[in-house]
PDB file of C-alpha atoms in Angstrom:
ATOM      1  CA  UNK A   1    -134.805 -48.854  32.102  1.00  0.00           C
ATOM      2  CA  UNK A   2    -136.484 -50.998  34.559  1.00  0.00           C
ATOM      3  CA  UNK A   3    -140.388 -49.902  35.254  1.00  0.00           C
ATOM      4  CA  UNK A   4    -143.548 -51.455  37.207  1.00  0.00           C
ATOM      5  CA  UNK A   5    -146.444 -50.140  36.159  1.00  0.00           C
ATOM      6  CA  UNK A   6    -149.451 -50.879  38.547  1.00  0.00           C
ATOM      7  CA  UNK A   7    -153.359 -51.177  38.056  1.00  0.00           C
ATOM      8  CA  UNK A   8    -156.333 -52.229  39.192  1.00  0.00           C
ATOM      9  CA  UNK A   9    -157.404 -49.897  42.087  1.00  0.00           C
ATOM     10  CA  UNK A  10    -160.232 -47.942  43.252  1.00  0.00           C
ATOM     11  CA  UNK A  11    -163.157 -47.322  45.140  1.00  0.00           C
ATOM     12  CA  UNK A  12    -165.033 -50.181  46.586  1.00  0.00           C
ATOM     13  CA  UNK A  13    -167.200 -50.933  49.821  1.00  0.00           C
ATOM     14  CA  UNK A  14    -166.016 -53.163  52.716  1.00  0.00           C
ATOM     15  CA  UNK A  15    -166.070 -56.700  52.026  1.00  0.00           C
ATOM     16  CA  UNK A  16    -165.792 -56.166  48.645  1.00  0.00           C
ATOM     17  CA  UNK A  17    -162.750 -57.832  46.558  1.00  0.00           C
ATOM     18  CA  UNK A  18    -159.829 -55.915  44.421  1.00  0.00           C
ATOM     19  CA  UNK A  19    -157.103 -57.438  42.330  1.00  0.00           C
ATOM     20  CA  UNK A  20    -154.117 -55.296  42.116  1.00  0.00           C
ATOM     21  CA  UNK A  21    -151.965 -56.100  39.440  1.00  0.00           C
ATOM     22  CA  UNK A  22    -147.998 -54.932  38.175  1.00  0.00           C
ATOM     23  CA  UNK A  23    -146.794 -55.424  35.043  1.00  0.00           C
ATOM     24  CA  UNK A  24    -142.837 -55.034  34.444  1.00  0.00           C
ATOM     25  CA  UNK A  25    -140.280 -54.320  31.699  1.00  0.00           C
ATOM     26  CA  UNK A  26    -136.736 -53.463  31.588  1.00  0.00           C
ATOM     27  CA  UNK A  27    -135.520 -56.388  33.369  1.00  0.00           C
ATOM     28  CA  UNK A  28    -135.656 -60.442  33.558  1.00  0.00           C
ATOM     29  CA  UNK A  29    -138.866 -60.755  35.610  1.00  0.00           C
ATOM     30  CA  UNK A  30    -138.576 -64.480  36.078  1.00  0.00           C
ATOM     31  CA  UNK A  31    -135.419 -64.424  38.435  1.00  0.00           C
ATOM     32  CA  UNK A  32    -136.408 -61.793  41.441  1.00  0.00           C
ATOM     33  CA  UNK A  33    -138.865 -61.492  44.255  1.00  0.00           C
ATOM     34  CA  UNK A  34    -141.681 -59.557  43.928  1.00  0.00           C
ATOM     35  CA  UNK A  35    -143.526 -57.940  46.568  1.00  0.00           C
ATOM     36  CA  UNK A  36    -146.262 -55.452  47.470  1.00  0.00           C
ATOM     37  CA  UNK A  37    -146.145 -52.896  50.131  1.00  0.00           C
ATOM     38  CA  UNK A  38    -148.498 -49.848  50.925  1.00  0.00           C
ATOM     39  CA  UNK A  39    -148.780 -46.729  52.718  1.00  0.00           C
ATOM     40  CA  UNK A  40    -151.680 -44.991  54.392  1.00  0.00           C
ATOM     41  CA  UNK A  41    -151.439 -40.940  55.095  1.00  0.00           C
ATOM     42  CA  UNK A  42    -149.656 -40.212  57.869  1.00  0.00           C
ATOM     43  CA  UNK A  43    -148.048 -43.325  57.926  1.00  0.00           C
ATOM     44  CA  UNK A  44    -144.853 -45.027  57.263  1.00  0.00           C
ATOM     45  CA  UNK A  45    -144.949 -47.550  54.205  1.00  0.00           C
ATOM     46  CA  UNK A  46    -145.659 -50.978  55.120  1.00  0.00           C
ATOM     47  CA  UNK A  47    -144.995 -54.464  53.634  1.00  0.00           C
ATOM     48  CA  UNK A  48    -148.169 -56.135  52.425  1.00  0.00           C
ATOM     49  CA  UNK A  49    -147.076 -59.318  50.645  1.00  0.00           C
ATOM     50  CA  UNK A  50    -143.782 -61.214  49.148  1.00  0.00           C
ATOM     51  CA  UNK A  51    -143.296 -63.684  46.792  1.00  0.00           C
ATOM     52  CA  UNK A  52    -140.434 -65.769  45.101  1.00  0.00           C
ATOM     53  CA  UNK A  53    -138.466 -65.285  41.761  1.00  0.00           C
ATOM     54  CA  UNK A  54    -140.700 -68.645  41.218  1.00  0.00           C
ATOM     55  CA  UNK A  55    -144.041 -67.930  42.678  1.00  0.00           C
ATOM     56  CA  UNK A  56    -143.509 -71.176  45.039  1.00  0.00           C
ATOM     57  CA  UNK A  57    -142.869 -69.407  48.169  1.00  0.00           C
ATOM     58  CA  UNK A  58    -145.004 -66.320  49.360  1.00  0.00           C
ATOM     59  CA  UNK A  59    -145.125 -63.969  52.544  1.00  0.00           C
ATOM     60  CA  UNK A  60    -148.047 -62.115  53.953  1.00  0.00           C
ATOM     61  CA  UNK A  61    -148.304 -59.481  56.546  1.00  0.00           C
ATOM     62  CA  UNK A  62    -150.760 -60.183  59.684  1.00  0.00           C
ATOM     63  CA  UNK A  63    -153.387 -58.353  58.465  1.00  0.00           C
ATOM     64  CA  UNK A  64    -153.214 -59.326  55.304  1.00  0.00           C
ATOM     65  CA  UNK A  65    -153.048 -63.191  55.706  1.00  0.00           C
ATOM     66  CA  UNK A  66    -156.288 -65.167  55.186  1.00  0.00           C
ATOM     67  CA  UNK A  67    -157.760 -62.250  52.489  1.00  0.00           C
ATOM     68  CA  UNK A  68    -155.071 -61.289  50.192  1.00  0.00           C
ATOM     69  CA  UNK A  69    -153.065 -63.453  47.808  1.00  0.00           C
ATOM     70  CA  UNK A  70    -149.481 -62.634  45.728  1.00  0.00           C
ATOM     71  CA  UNK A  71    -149.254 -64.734  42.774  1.00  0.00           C
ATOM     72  CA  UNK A  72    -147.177 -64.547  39.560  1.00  0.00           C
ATOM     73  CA  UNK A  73    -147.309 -65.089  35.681  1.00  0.00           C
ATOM     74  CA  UNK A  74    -143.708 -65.049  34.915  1.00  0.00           C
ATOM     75  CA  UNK A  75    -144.222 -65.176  31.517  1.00  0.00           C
ATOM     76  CA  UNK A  76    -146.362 -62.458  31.225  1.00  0.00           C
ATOM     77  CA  UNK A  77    -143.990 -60.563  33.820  1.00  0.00           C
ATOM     78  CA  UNK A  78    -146.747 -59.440  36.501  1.00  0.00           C
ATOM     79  CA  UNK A  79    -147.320 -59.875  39.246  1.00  0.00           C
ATOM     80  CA  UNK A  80    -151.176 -59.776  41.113  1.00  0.00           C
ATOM     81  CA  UNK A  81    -152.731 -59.060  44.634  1.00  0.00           C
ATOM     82  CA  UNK A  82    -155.950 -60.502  45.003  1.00  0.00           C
ATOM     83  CA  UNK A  83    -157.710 -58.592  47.890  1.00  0.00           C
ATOM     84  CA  UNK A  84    -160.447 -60.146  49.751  1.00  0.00           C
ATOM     85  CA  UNK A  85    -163.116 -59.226  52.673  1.00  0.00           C
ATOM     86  CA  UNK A  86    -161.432 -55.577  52.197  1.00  0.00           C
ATOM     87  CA  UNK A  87    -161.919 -53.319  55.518  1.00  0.00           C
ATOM     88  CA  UNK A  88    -161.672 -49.435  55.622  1.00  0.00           C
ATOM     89  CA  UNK A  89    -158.020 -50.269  57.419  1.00  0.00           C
ATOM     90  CA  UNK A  90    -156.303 -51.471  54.265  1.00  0.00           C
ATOM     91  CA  UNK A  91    -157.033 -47.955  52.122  1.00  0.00           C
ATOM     92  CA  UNK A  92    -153.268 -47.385  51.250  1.00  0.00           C
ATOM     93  CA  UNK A  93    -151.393 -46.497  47.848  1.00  0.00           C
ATOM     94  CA  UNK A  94    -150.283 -50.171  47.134  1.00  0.00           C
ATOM     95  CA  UNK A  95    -147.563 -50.398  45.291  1.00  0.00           C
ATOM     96  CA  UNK A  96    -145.021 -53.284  44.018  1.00  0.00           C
ATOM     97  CA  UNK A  97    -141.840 -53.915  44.116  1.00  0.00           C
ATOM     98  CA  UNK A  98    -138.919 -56.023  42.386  1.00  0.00           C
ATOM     99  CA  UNK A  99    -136.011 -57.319  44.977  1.00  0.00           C
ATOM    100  CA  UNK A 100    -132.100 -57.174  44.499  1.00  0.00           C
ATOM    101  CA  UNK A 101    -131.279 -60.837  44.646  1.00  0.00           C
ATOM    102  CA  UNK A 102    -131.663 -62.914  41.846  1.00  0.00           C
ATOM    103  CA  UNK A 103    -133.486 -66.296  42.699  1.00  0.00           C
ATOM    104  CA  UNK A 104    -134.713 -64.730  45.849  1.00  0.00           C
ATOM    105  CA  UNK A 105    -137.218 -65.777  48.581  1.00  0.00           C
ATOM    106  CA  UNK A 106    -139.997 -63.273  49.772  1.00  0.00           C
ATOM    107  CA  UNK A 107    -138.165 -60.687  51.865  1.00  0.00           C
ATOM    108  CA  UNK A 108    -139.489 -58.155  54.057  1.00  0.00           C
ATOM    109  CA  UNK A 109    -137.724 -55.225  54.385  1.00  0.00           C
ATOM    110  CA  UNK A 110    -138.341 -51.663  52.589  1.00  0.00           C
ATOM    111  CA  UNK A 111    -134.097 -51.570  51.853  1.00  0.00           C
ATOM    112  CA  UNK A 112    -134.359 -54.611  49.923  1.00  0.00           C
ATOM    113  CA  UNK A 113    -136.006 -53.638  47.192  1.00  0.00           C
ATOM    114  CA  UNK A 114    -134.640 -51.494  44.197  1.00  0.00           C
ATOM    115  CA  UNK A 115    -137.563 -50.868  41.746  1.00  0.00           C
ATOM    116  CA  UNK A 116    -140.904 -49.565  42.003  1.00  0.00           C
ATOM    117  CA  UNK A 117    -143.815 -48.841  40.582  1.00  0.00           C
ATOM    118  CA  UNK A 118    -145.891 -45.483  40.868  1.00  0.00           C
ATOM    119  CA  UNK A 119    -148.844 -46.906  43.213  1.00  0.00           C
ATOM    120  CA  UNK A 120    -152.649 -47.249  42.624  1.00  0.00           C
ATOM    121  CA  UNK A 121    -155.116 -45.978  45.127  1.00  0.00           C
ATOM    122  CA  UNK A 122    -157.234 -48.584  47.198  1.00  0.00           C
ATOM    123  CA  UNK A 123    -160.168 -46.994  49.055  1.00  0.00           C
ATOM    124  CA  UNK A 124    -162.306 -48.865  51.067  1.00  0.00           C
ATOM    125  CA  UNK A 125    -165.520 -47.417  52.188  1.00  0.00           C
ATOM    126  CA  UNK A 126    -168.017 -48.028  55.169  1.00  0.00           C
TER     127      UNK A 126
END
């Protein structure tokens, strides 16, 4: 069966730098979009970052532009977040995603995507 398995969160002061990453098995990586959403208490999950079955196209989120970056090692089937200049705002249960189409572009909504991973915590402190 198809699982993402995600890693690389934690504690960590604002400004500082996290990278998230999702490593997947059960299906052929190399061929579908990838992308990262999260979800804060209290608050409806929320798309983060997209990328391509390729890694040539990406997708960011507002708030996300400009600090965090979605990249892909197809060969090694994961898929990373690098998280920069990190702000008390972006503590959320990130987690990733693998979209329905094959040979997809990013793609933004929550409905589009049929596996996912557990989550990993990101707190950001004051």
């Amino acid at each position: 069966q198809v699982q993402l398995v995600e890693s690389g969160g934690g504690l960590v002061q604002a400004g500082g730098s996290l990278r998230l990453s999702c490593l997947a098995s059960g299906l052929i990586f190399g061929t579908y979009p990838m992308g990262w959403f999260r979800q804060a208490p209290g608050k409806e999950r929320e798309f983060v970052a997209g990328i391509s079955w390729d890694g040539d196209n990406t997708d960011y989120t507002d708030s996300a532009k400009g600090r965090f970056a979605i990249s892909r090692e197809n060969i090694k089937s994961t898929v990373y977040l690098q998280m920069n200049s990190l702000e008390p705002e972006d503590t959320a249960v990130y987690y990733c995603a693998a979209g329905r189409t094959m040979y997809g572009l990013p793609i933004r909504p929550y409905e589009e995507y049929i596996h996912w991973g557990q989550g990993t915590q990101v707190t950001v402190s004051s």
